[in-house]
Amino acid sequence: MSVILAVTEQRDGALRKVSFEVVTAARQLADALGATVDAVVFGAGEVSGADKLGNGGADRVLTANHPDFARYCPDGQAATLAELGAAATAVVFAASATGRDLAPRAAARLGVGCASDVVGLEVQDGRIIATRPVYAGKALQKLRLSGSPAVLTVRPNTFPPSDSSKAGAVEKVTVPSFSARVHVTGIKAPEGGALDVAEAPIVVSGGRGLKEPGNFALIEALAAALGNAAVGASRAVVDVGWRDHAAQVGQTGKTVSPNLYVAVGISGAIQHLAGMRTAKVIVAINKDKDAPIFKVADYGIVGDLFEVVPRLTEEIRKLKGE
Amino acid sequence: MKIAVCLKRVADTTTKIVIGSDGASIDETGVKFVPNPFDEFAIEAAIAVKEAAGSGETVVYSLGGDSAQETIRTALAMGIDRGVLLQGSGSPDGLEVAKALAGELKDQGFDLILFGKLAVDDYNYQVGPMTAELLGLPCITSLAHVTVADGKVEAERELEGGMETSTCQLPAVLTCDKGLNTPRLPSLKGIMAAKKKPLEVKAVDLGAGTIEILGLELPPERSAGKIVGEGPDAVPELVNLLRNEAKVI
Amino acid sequence: MTNRFSGVDFYDMDSLLSEEERAVRDTVRTWVDENLMPVIADAYIKGEFPEALVPQMAELGFFGANLPERYGCAGLNNVAYGLIMQELERGDSGVRSFASVQGALVMYPIHQFGSDEQKDHWLPRLASGEDVGCFGLTEPDYGSNPAGLITTARQTGDGWVLNGTKMWITNGSRASVAIVWAKTGDITDASSVRGFIVPTDTPGFSARDQKGKLSLRASDTSELILEDVKVPTSALLPKSSGVKSALMCLTQARYGIAWGGIGAAMACYDEALSYAQNRIMFDRPIAQTQLQQARLAEMLTEITKAQFMTLQLGRLKDRGTMTPFQVSLAKRNNVNMAAECAREARRLLGANGILAEYGAMRHMANLESVYTYEGTHDMHTLILGQAITGLNAF
């Protein structure tokens, strides 16, 4: 029975939510190919959430323990995957910061190519066909993966965790010996320590319409009311230093695919749209009814954001309070 | 310090994408080609590291057709010492590109090999780390900050919700992210000097690889959205739509 | 709007440019987008020259770019030089004026008429922006007729004494050095005009800005006063001889200005087109109305004509055969058509067109100065008339 490896990610001993999306994608492939899913967990000890991988669709959970795996260890984890992946049909990663770093290394060791940031998967004649955005989302590429294994990374928030429960039997695997060429020494919080725009299910972004950096408080309040929301920013306000570059959504910032994207005081220049056009639902609030953002918004309110946003925050709070 | 930079010629990011007649690539008519913007951070980093070291050599490599010579000359105009064009067509399989580069870079004694974290055409994020694996060198990707000193690299890269710090020894492969530095514009003197700098052309053959492009299409048109209303009075209706129609809250 | 300008090229002029010429154009274009556009509206309203840009312009090699490398200059050909002026003026005519003065009216005369010592001393410092220069030819009563100037230079035992007033001098109040043209002989003798390198801190020399300008506001326009300004013999530009030497400098500047006109017109056209496509009125973009399409078609036609004519002018200059009359034709045409493009663009922009947020009205106002300086439009008409017919109608 062929195997699809789903490579999970942990931080500080807990599985990251995106791991379940990886398992879902792997499950989708496994069902189409008549294969099983092995979720790979790297850690230095117990990793919380690993016991839920079965519920998420993993037939087995392979735990690879090593003291260096308390943190991301590119060389050791690539070496482990090179061994586990050699016999697999496919190896699936998240297109997260870590996954994007690890997947190419594993692919190179396995002597195969890697399809990055996949948003669609199918199987045709026993081969994996991956759809992925290129040219900053202006086009979609369809690839046929004939590597053995096929290696791919999937875009977060695209393969929502599904409830197809499998056994999830835990097995230990041996970590091969490796020389750690890169040492990850830690993780620092960014200024603000907030949710990352690239992974949050909801993003509320502010632009120059806010007029002053202090007015981002309105955006933050709305994001807080919505819950699980990150605060994003247009390039214009990042360039003048109102927000950190990590929050920038757009061609030269982050490409985001949240379920809900709220653009406040953002005109919607092409460069910004490139970063958020694949969001499931786009809401725009702008005083200029000709602003290009309204052309891509699913819902729009034309009005003074200083009046609309607080009202929206209030209504959302009321809704959540019910 | 001997530093290599790998540079890709790409379609300018403002290009309007038109699917070519082969259904698998873009129509290049009227398209402006430029150095990959993320590779410009690598070029700037290479020049800055060499300047800080006081001496050394910077070399730019690019895989492509003859037109990539102009792209290489842009790097030379920015201040890179010499260039090498690996003449061959690219591949959708980043591993094949990495093999060609690794073949060239091997045993050249580079202290640092720099890439941009991704190319703005294929958005693959992979040639840098793949090349590092083939060369058996340490690699840190998507650098937001870096210090190179005493034969060591100290780096920071952006993670979801944080900055990951890591170190490695030289020689190393690094891929650069936006914000690492501000790439200098080619000065006018630099543009003139670039013509006189060495630019070697070598043929390379790329293997078929394991990734094939079946097609390229434009994304589906979003269906028309609606203006819910004007001003704060439109908010209750918006909230209603978001909950009951769009089901996102 | 932080959009990048991508030029106007309806007939693929790019294919007639060399790789270096395109690279030079692209560097200046990007620099203008990133550094000049964000500050120019404000600078124009305040009436301040954005001086923080000077070191960057110098570093990139914008000053005297067509002068030889041995003086710290870029050693570019004249088409590349023209493209620099085009792209700077696409940003603002006042900022382009700074570069024109520095390169064509200060560095050029020193290079053309100066001694080796003068060249070796001044050219690198002007190229690097360490020194800023101005060109003192025009006087309150002598504009179109420079030969009539009445600033005098009397020889003394160890040098010269200069007396007179100059007006409408770009960079005057900012300059550390002035190239002053004065009559060394009879006040009516134009052939006695010589050029002098005058450091502006020389006693007796003062400069003050002219106030109340409604054009070229992001540029210093000054009056120069010379009261018994004593300069050493070494201040004389030895090879300068007669007002024709000053006119040779003007020919250089006018050449750059011909290119500049194209830049301003491109800026106005590009902005008007983008606006027209986005501005919806009566349920359609105004770009879908006949009258606005006519405006845009007219602008594009004029820009395209000017581009090819001016490219050829540059090739002739590089070949060494360019005549001042050819420059007159280009300057006259390109600045006039640019002024019309600016006005039509401003009208297309409607009410928004009176705001400094958009470039059209600023360009429109600036171009009135450009129409008037470096040989008024009317003067160039007569220069051409005489060149064509052989008959003086001045």
PDB file of N, CA, C and O in Angstrom, chain A residues 11 97 101 105 109 113-114 116 132 135 138 140 142-144 146 181-183 185-186 188 190 199 252 254 277 296-300 302, chain B residues 13 15 121-124 126 133 139 141 156-158 160 163 165-167 178 210 212 214-215 217 219 222 226 228-231 245:
ATOM      1  N   ARG A  11       5.570  23.905  17.438  1.00  0.00           N
ATOM      2  CA  ARG A  11       6.333  24.990  18.045  1.00  0.00           C
ATOM      3  C   ARG A  11       6.125  24.917  19.542  1.00  0.00           C
ATOM      4  O   ARG A  11       4.977  24.771  19.996  1.00  0.00           O
ATOM      5  N   ALA A  97       6.482  29.189   6.665  1.00  0.00           N
ATOM      6  CA  ALA A  97       7.890  29.602   6.640  1.00  0.00           C
ATOM      7  C   ALA A  97       8.791  28.379   6.795  1.00  0.00           C
ATOM      8  O   ALA A  97       9.780  28.216   6.079  1.00  0.00           O
ATOM      9  N   ASP A 101      11.044  26.113   3.813  1.00  0.00           N
ATOM     10  CA  ASP A 101      12.482  25.937   4.009  1.00  0.00           C
ATOM     11  C   ASP A 101      12.830  24.456   3.915  1.00  0.00           C
ATOM     12  O   ASP A 101      13.823  24.072   3.290  1.00  0.00           O
ATOM     13  N   ARG A 105      14.700  21.195   0.625  1.00  0.00           N
ATOM     14  CA  ARG A 105      15.859  20.409   1.068  1.00  0.00           C
ATOM     15  C   ARG A 105      15.567  18.924   0.959  1.00  0.00           C
ATOM     16  O   ARG A 105      16.397  18.137   0.469  1.00  0.00           O
ATOM     17  N   ARG A 109      17.311  16.146  -1.560  1.00  0.00           N
ATOM     18  CA  ARG A 109      17.923  14.897  -1.079  1.00  0.00           C
ATOM     19  C   ARG A 109      17.269  13.684  -1.720  1.00  0.00           C
ATOM     20  O   ARG A 109      17.904  12.659  -1.933  1.00  0.00           O
ATOM     21  N   GLY A 113      11.782  17.086  -7.881  1.00  0.00           N
ATOM     22  CA  GLY A 113      11.349  18.480  -7.837  1.00  0.00           C
ATOM     23  C   GLY A 113      10.279  18.679  -6.771  1.00  0.00           C
ATOM     24  O   GLY A 113       9.817  17.733  -6.144  1.00  0.00           O
ATOM     25  N   CYS A 114       9.892  19.932  -6.567  1.00  0.00           N
ATOM     26  CA  CYS A 114       8.932  20.259  -5.514  1.00  0.00           C
ATOM     27  C   CYS A 114       7.911  21.247  -6.066  1.00  0.00           C
ATOM     28  O   CYS A 114       8.291  22.234  -6.699  1.00  0.00           O
ATOM     29  N   SER A 116       5.424  24.081  -5.171  1.00  0.00           N
ATOM     30  CA  SER A 116       5.249  24.953  -3.999  1.00  0.00           C
ATOM     31  C   SER A 116       3.928  25.677  -3.981  1.00  0.00           C
ATOM     32  O   SER A 116       3.443  26.113  -5.015  1.00  0.00           O
ATOM     33  N   ARG A 132      -1.269  25.665  -8.802  1.00  0.00           N
ATOM     34  CA  ARG A 132      -0.621  26.623  -7.911  1.00  0.00           C
ATOM     35  C   ARG A 132      -0.587  28.000  -8.555  1.00  0.00           C
ATOM     36  O   ARG A 132      -0.551  28.111  -9.777  1.00  0.00           O
ATOM     37  N   TYR A 135       3.058  34.272 -10.837  1.00  0.00           N
ATOM     38  CA  TYR A 135       2.954  35.708 -11.165  1.00  0.00           C
ATOM     39  C   TYR A 135       2.085  36.418 -10.125  1.00  0.00           C
ATOM     40  O   TYR A 135       1.149  37.140 -10.469  1.00  0.00           O
ATOM     41  N   LYS A 138      -1.590  36.154 -10.439  1.00  0.00           N
ATOM     42  CA  LYS A 138      -2.250  36.615 -11.660  1.00  0.00           C
ATOM     43  C   LYS A 138      -2.536  35.457 -12.610  1.00  0.00           C
ATOM     44  O   LYS A 138      -3.263  35.616 -13.590  1.00  0.00           O
ATOM     45  N   LEU A 140      -2.731  30.817 -12.848  1.00  0.00           N
ATOM     46  CA  LEU A 140      -2.676  29.532 -12.149  1.00  0.00           C
ATOM     47  C   LEU A 140      -1.980  28.528 -13.044  1.00  0.00           C
ATOM     48  O   LEU A 140      -2.287  28.404 -14.230  1.00  0.00           O
ATOM     49  N   LYS A 142      -0.841  24.557 -13.801  1.00  0.00           N
ATOM     50  CA  LYS A 142      -1.187  23.160 -13.506  1.00  0.00           C
ATOM     51  C   LYS A 142       0.063  22.346 -13.767  1.00  0.00           C
ATOM     52  O   LYS A 142       0.630  22.393 -14.857  1.00  0.00           O
ATOM     53  N   LEU A 143       0.480  21.585 -12.760  1.00  0.00           N
ATOM     54  CA  LEU A 143       1.700  20.803 -12.893  1.00  0.00           C
ATOM     55  C   LEU A 143       1.392  19.327 -12.748  1.00  0.00           C
ATOM     56  O   LEU A 143       0.535  18.931 -11.966  1.00  0.00           O
ATOM     57  N   ARG A 144       2.133  18.515 -13.488  1.00  0.00           N
ATOM     58  CA  ARG A 144       2.075  17.069 -13.274  1.00  0.00           C
ATOM     59  C   ARG A 144       3.360  16.684 -12.564  1.00  0.00           C
ATOM     60  O   ARG A 144       4.466  17.008 -13.017  1.00  0.00           O
ATOM     61  N   SER A 146       5.853  13.924 -11.491  1.00  0.00           N
ATOM     62  CA  SER A 146       6.185  12.512 -11.732  1.00  0.00           C
ATOM     63  C   SER A 146       7.354  12.031 -10.896  1.00  0.00           C
ATOM     64  O   SER A 146       7.914  10.979 -11.128  1.00  0.00           O
ATOM     65  N   ARG A 181      24.114  21.587  10.143  1.00  0.00           N
ATOM     66  CA  ARG A 181      24.923  22.679   9.596  1.00  0.00           C
ATOM     67  C   ARG A 181      24.350  24.026  10.019  1.00  0.00           C
ATOM     68  O   ARG A 181      25.045  25.024  10.082  1.00  0.00           O
ATOM     69  N   VAL A 182      23.013  24.024  10.245  1.00  0.00           N
ATOM     70  CA  VAL A 182      22.353  25.259  10.677  1.00  0.00           C
ATOM     71  C   VAL A 182      21.767  25.026  12.050  1.00  0.00           C
ATOM     72  O   VAL A 182      21.119  24.010  12.291  1.00  0.00           O
ATOM     73  N   HIS A 183      22.046  25.956  12.960  1.00  0.00           N
ATOM     74  CA  HIS A 183      21.480  25.851  14.305  1.00  0.00           C
ATOM     75  C   HIS A 183      20.440  26.935  14.497  1.00  0.00           C
ATOM     76  O   HIS A 183      20.761  28.128  14.424  1.00  0.00           O
ATOM     77  N   THR A 185      18.480  29.039  16.878  1.00  0.00           N
ATOM     78  CA  THR A 185      18.767  29.376  18.271  1.00  0.00           C
ATOM     79  C   THR A 185      17.558  29.882  19.031  1.00  0.00           C
ATOM     80  O   THR A 185      17.599  29.977  20.249  1.00  0.00           O
ATOM     81  N   GLY A 186      16.486  30.199  18.360  1.00  0.00           N
ATOM     82  CA  GLY A 186      15.326  30.635  19.120  1.00  0.00           C
ATOM     83  C   GLY A 186      14.312  31.354  18.262  1.00  0.00           C
ATOM     84  O   GLY A 186      14.490  31.516  17.059  1.00  0.00           O
ATOM     85  N   LYS A 188      12.075  34.912  18.401  1.00  0.00           N
ATOM     86  CA  LYS A 188      11.777  36.159  19.099  1.00  0.00           C
ATOM     87  C   LYS A 188      10.394  36.598  18.681  1.00  0.00           C
ATOM     88  O   LYS A 188      10.006  36.402  17.528  1.00  0.00           O
ATOM     89  N   PRO A 190       7.791  39.202  17.327  1.00  0.00           N
ATOM     90  CA  PRO A 190       7.929  40.443  16.581  1.00  0.00           C
ATOM     91  C   PRO A 190       7.333  41.564  17.410  1.00  0.00           C
ATOM     92  O   PRO A 190       6.686  41.281  18.414  1.00  0.00           O
ATOM     93  N   GLU A 199      -1.438  33.721   7.794  1.00  0.00           N
ATOM     94  CA  GLU A 199      -2.105  32.502   8.246  1.00  0.00           C
ATOM     95  C   GLU A 199      -3.423  32.722   8.958  1.00  0.00           C
ATOM     96  O   GLU A 199      -4.178  31.799   9.173  1.00  0.00           O
ATOM     97  N   THR A 252       4.698  43.176  -2.859  1.00  0.00           N
ATOM     98  CA  THR A 252       6.013  43.067  -2.237  1.00  0.00           C
ATOM     99  C   THR A 252       5.905  42.737  -0.755  1.00  0.00           C
ATOM    100  O   THR A 252       6.873  42.812  -0.024  1.00  0.00           O
ATOM    101  N   LYS A 254       3.071  40.300   1.901  1.00  0.00           N
ATOM    102  CA  LYS A 254       2.575  38.934   2.019  1.00  0.00           C
ATOM    103  C   LYS A 254       1.408  38.707   1.068  1.00  0.00           C
ATOM    104  O   LYS A 254       0.616  39.609   0.802  1.00  0.00           O
ATOM    105  N   ARG A 277      -6.211  38.906  -3.481  1.00  0.00           N
ATOM    106  CA  ARG A 277      -7.321  38.606  -4.393  1.00  0.00           C
ATOM    107  C   ARG A 277      -7.889  37.196  -4.223  1.00  0.00           C
ATOM    108  O   ARG A 277      -8.992  36.923  -4.674  1.00  0.00           O
ATOM    109  N   VAL A 296     -13.202  44.441  -6.733  1.00  0.00           N
ATOM    110  CA  VAL A 296     -12.933  43.065  -6.330  1.00  0.00           C
ATOM    111  C   VAL A 296     -13.649  42.687  -5.038  1.00  0.00           C
ATOM    112  O   VAL A 296     -13.675  41.531  -4.652  1.00  0.00           O
ATOM    113  N   ALA A 297     -14.227  43.690  -4.382  1.00  0.00           N
ATOM    114  CA  ALA A 297     -14.874  43.377  -3.113  1.00  0.00           C
ATOM    115  C   ALA A 297     -16.182  42.639  -3.355  1.00  0.00           C
ATOM    116  O   ALA A 297     -16.925  42.948  -4.282  1.00  0.00           O
ATOM    117  N   ASP A 298     -16.443  41.677  -2.492  1.00  0.00           N
ATOM    118  CA  ASP A 298     -17.731  40.996  -2.549  1.00  0.00           C
ATOM    119  C   ASP A 298     -18.808  41.886  -1.927  1.00  0.00           C
ATOM    120  O   ASP A 298     -19.946  41.921  -2.359  1.00  0.00           O
ATOM    121  N   TYR A 299     -18.400  42.601  -0.891  1.00  0.00           N
ATOM    122  CA  TYR A 299     -19.319  43.521  -0.217  1.00  0.00           C
ATOM    123  C   TYR A 299     -18.577  44.815   0.053  1.00  0.00           C
ATOM    124  O   TYR A 299     -17.425  44.802   0.469  1.00  0.00           O
ATOM    125  N   GLY A 300     -19.260  45.931  -0.155  1.00  0.00           N
ATOM    126  CA  GLY A 300     -18.593  47.188   0.097  1.00  0.00           C
ATOM    127  C   GLY A 300     -19.501  48.172   0.797  1.00  0.00           C
ATOM    128  O   GLY A 300     -20.725  48.115   0.653  1.00  0.00           O
ATOM    129  N   VAL A 302     -19.612  52.319   1.109  1.00  0.00           N
ATOM    130  CA  VAL A 302     -19.012  53.601   0.768  1.00  0.00           C
ATOM    131  C   VAL A 302     -19.308  54.550   1.908  1.00  0.00           C
ATOM    132  O   VAL A 302     -20.464  54.810   2.215  1.00  0.00           O
TER     133      VAL A 302
ATOM    134  N   THR B  13       6.923  42.888 -12.360  1.00  0.00           N
ATOM    135  CA  THR B  13       5.729  42.545 -11.578  1.00  0.00           C
ATOM    136  C   THR B  13       4.473  43.289 -11.999  1.00  0.00           C
ATOM    137  O   THR B  13       3.374  42.895 -11.623  1.00  0.00           O
ATOM    138  N   THR B  15       3.481  43.491 -15.030  1.00  0.00           N
ATOM    139  CA  THR B  15       3.046  42.924 -16.308  1.00  0.00           C
ATOM    140  C   THR B  15       1.608  42.449 -16.254  1.00  0.00           C
ATOM    141  O   THR B  15       1.204  41.782 -15.301  1.00  0.00           O
ATOM    142  N   ASP B 121       8.251  35.273 -10.854  1.00  0.00           N
ATOM    143  CA  ASP B 121       7.422  34.657 -11.874  1.00  0.00           C
ATOM    144  C   ASP B 121       6.876  33.327 -11.332  1.00  0.00           C
ATOM    145  O   ASP B 121       5.667  33.186 -11.169  1.00  0.00           O
ATOM    146  N   ASP B 122       7.749  32.410 -10.978  1.00  0.00           N
ATOM    147  CA  ASP B 122       7.239  31.104 -10.545  1.00  0.00           C
ATOM    148  C   ASP B 122       6.918  30.968  -9.063  1.00  0.00           C
ATOM    149  O   ASP B 122       6.279  30.019  -8.649  1.00  0.00           O
ATOM    150  N   TYR B 123       7.396  31.956  -8.228  1.00  0.00           N
ATOM    151  CA  TYR B 123       7.071  31.890  -6.798  1.00  0.00           C
ATOM    152  C   TYR B 123       7.387  30.520  -6.195  1.00  0.00           C
ATOM    153  O   TYR B 123       6.640  30.024  -5.356  1.00  0.00           O
ATOM    154  N   ASN B 124       8.507  29.909  -6.600  1.00  0.00           N
ATOM    155  CA  ASN B 124       8.803  28.550  -6.153  1.00  0.00           C
ATOM    156  C   ASN B 124       9.543  28.426  -4.830  1.00  0.00           C
ATOM    157  O   ASN B 124       9.463  27.400  -4.183  1.00  0.00           O
ATOM    158  N   GLN B 126      12.571  27.760  -4.060  1.00  0.00           N
ATOM    159  CA  GLN B 126      13.287  26.503  -3.831  1.00  0.00           C
ATOM    160  C   GLN B 126      14.709  26.392  -4.359  1.00  0.00           C
ATOM    161  O   GLN B 126      15.493  25.616  -3.817  1.00  0.00           O
ATOM    162  N   GLU B 133      21.774  22.051  -0.760  1.00  0.00           N
ATOM    163  CA  GLU B 133      21.814  20.599  -0.487  1.00  0.00           C
ATOM    164  C   GLU B 133      22.759  19.901  -1.437  1.00  0.00           C
ATOM    165  O   GLU B 133      23.548  19.044  -1.054  1.00  0.00           O
ATOM    166  N   CYS B 139      22.458  26.239   4.844  1.00  0.00           N
ATOM    167  CA  CYS B 139      21.598  27.187   4.148  1.00  0.00           C
ATOM    168  C   CYS B 139      20.571  27.775   5.099  1.00  0.00           C
ATOM    169  O   CYS B 139      19.964  27.044   5.887  1.00  0.00           O
ATOM    170  N   THR B 141      17.207  30.391   4.853  1.00  0.00           N
ATOM    171  CA  THR B 141      16.381  31.016   3.819  1.00  0.00           C
ATOM    172  C   THR B 141      15.609  32.222   4.337  1.00  0.00           C
ATOM    173  O   THR B 141      15.430  32.402   5.540  1.00  0.00           O
ATOM    174  N   GLU B 156      18.230  36.239  10.957  1.00  0.00           N
ATOM    175  CA  GLU B 156      16.860  36.241  11.464  1.00  0.00           C
ATOM    176  C   GLU B 156      15.938  36.097  10.274  1.00  0.00           C
ATOM    177  O   GLU B 156      16.145  36.745   9.253  1.00  0.00           O
ATOM    178  N   ARG B 157      14.937  35.243  10.426  1.00  0.00           N
ATOM    179  CA  ARG B 157      13.969  35.120   9.359  1.00  0.00           C
ATOM    180  C   ARG B 157      12.574  35.186   9.950  1.00  0.00           C
ATOM    181  O   ARG B 157      12.344  34.804  11.098  1.00  0.00           O
ATOM    182  N   GLU B 158      11.622  35.627   9.127  1.00  0.00           N
ATOM    183  CA  GLU B 158      10.261  35.817   9.604  1.00  0.00           C
ATOM    184  C   GLU B 158       9.545  34.488   9.645  1.00  0.00           C
ATOM    185  O   GLU B 158       9.555  33.735   8.674  1.00  0.00           O
ATOM    186  N   GLU B 160       5.679  32.730  11.165  1.00  0.00           N
ATOM    187  CA  GLU B 160       4.346  33.164  11.546  1.00  0.00           C
ATOM    188  C   GLU B 160       4.403  33.564  13.025  1.00  0.00           C
ATOM    189  O   GLU B 160       4.757  32.761  13.877  1.00  0.00           O
ATOM    190  N   MET B 163      10.143  35.891  14.889  1.00  0.00           N
ATOM    191  CA  MET B 163      11.365  35.910  14.094  1.00  0.00           C
ATOM    192  C   MET B 163      12.233  34.767  14.580  1.00  0.00           C
ATOM    193  O   MET B 163      12.531  34.678  15.779  1.00  0.00           O
ATOM    194  N   THR B 165      15.737  32.931  14.940  1.00  0.00           N
ATOM    195  CA  THR B 165      17.163  33.260  14.852  1.00  0.00           C
ATOM    196  C   THR B 165      17.934  31.969  14.618  1.00  0.00           C
ATOM    197  O   THR B 165      17.608  30.923  15.173  1.00  0.00           O
ATOM    198  N   SER B 166      18.947  32.051  13.780  1.00  0.00           N
ATOM    199  CA  SER B 166      19.765  30.863  13.533  1.00  0.00           C
ATOM    200  C   SER B 166      21.166  31.278  13.153  1.00  0.00           C
ATOM    201  O   SER B 166      21.425  32.443  12.837  1.00  0.00           O
ATOM    202  N   THR B 167      22.082  30.327  13.233  1.00  0.00           N
ATOM    203  CA  THR B 167      23.458  30.604  12.846  1.00  0.00           C
ATOM    204  C   THR B 167      24.006  29.437  12.034  1.00  0.00           C
ATOM    205  O   THR B 167      23.487  28.323  12.099  1.00  0.00           O
ATOM    206  N   LYS B 178      12.666  40.528   1.375  1.00  0.00           N
ATOM    207  CA  LYS B 178      12.487  41.970   1.316  1.00  0.00           C
ATOM    208  C   LYS B 178      12.743  42.558   2.691  1.00  0.00           C
ATOM    209  O   LYS B 178      12.366  41.982   3.705  1.00  0.00           O
ATOM    210  N   THR B 210      11.291  16.236 -12.875  1.00  0.00           N
ATOM    211  CA  THR B 210      10.096  15.448 -12.550  1.00  0.00           C
ATOM    212  C   THR B 210       8.853  16.318 -12.460  1.00  0.00           C
ATOM    213  O   THR B 210       7.817  15.889 -11.979  1.00  0.00           O
ATOM    214  N   GLU B 212       6.270  18.804 -14.668  1.00  0.00           N
ATOM    215  CA  GLU B 212       5.906  19.199 -16.023  1.00  0.00           C
ATOM    216  C   GLU B 212       4.767  20.204 -15.944  1.00  0.00           C
ATOM    217  O   GLU B 212       3.840  20.018 -15.155  1.00  0.00           O
ATOM    218  N   LEU B 214       1.485  21.503 -17.257  1.00  0.00           N
ATOM    219  CA  LEU B 214       0.416  21.057 -18.155  1.00  0.00           C
ATOM    220  C   LEU B 214      -0.318  22.246 -18.741  1.00  0.00           C
ATOM    221  O   LEU B 214      -0.850  22.175 -19.846  1.00  0.00           O
ATOM    222  N   GLY B 215      -0.380  23.306 -17.993  1.00  0.00           N
ATOM    223  CA  GLY B 215      -1.115  24.453 -18.517  1.00  0.00           C
ATOM    224  C   GLY B 215      -1.002  25.652 -17.611  1.00  0.00           C
ATOM    225  O   GLY B 215      -0.584  25.552 -16.459  1.00  0.00           O
ATOM    226  N   GLU B 217      -3.399  29.106 -16.706  1.00  0.00           N
ATOM    227  CA  GLU B 217      -4.635  29.820 -17.002  1.00  0.00           C
ATOM    228  C   GLU B 217      -4.785  31.032 -16.111  1.00  0.00           C
ATOM    229  O   GLU B 217      -4.144  31.128 -15.070  1.00  0.00           O
ATOM    230  N   PRO B 219      -6.894  33.227 -13.457  1.00  0.00           N
ATOM    231  CA  PRO B 219      -7.808  32.803 -12.400  1.00  0.00           C
ATOM    232  C   PRO B 219      -9.246  33.144 -12.781  1.00  0.00           C
ATOM    233  O   PRO B 219      -9.463  34.024 -13.612  1.00  0.00           O
ATOM    234  N   ARG B 222     -13.787  37.016 -10.502  1.00  0.00           N
ATOM    235  CA  ARG B 222     -14.665  37.062  -9.334  1.00  0.00           C
ATOM    236  C   ARG B 222     -16.034  37.551  -9.804  1.00  0.00           C
ATOM    237  O   ARG B 222     -16.107  38.434 -10.635  1.00  0.00           O
ATOM    238  N   LYS B 226     -21.168  43.628  -4.425  1.00  0.00           N
ATOM    239  CA  LYS B 226     -22.196  44.644  -4.290  1.00  0.00           C
ATOM    240  C   LYS B 226     -21.834  45.653  -3.227  1.00  0.00           C
ATOM    241  O   LYS B 226     -21.226  45.323  -2.201  1.00  0.00           O
ATOM    242  N   VAL B 228     -23.100  47.462  -0.364  1.00  0.00           N
ATOM    243  CA  VAL B 228     -24.196  47.170   0.562  1.00  0.00           C
ATOM    244  C   VAL B 228     -24.952  48.447   0.909  1.00  0.00           C
ATOM    245  O   VAL B 228     -26.151  48.441   1.124  1.00  0.00           O
ATOM    246  N   GLY B 229     -24.198  49.527   0.957  1.00  0.00           N
ATOM    247  CA  GLY B 229     -24.859  50.784   1.293  1.00  0.00           C
ATOM    248  C   GLY B 229     -23.835  51.849   1.594  1.00  0.00           C
ATOM    249  O   GLY B 229     -22.636  51.657   1.372  1.00  0.00           O
ATOM    250  N   GLU B 230     -24.324  52.963   2.099  1.00  0.00           N
ATOM    251  CA  GLU B 230     -23.429  54.078   2.413  1.00  0.00           C
ATOM    252  C   GLU B 230     -23.434  54.359   3.894  1.00  0.00           C
ATOM    253  O   GLU B 230     -24.484  54.337   4.540  1.00  0.00           O
ATOM    254  N   GLY B 231     -22.268  54.660   4.398  1.00  0.00           N
ATOM    255  CA  GLY B 231     -22.172  55.125   5.773  1.00  0.00           C
ATOM    256  C   GLY B 231     -22.462  54.039   6.804  1.00  0.00           C
ATOM    257  O   GLY B 231     -22.762  52.894   6.480  1.00  0.00           O
ATOM    258  N   GLU B 245     -24.979  34.944   4.487  1.00  0.00           N
ATOM    259  CA  GLU B 245     -24.763  34.664   3.062  1.00  0.00           C
ATOM    260  C   GLU B 245     -23.350  34.141   2.842  1.00  0.00           C
ATOM    261  O   GLU B 245     -23.138  33.061   2.306  1.00  0.00           O
TER     262      GLU B 245
END
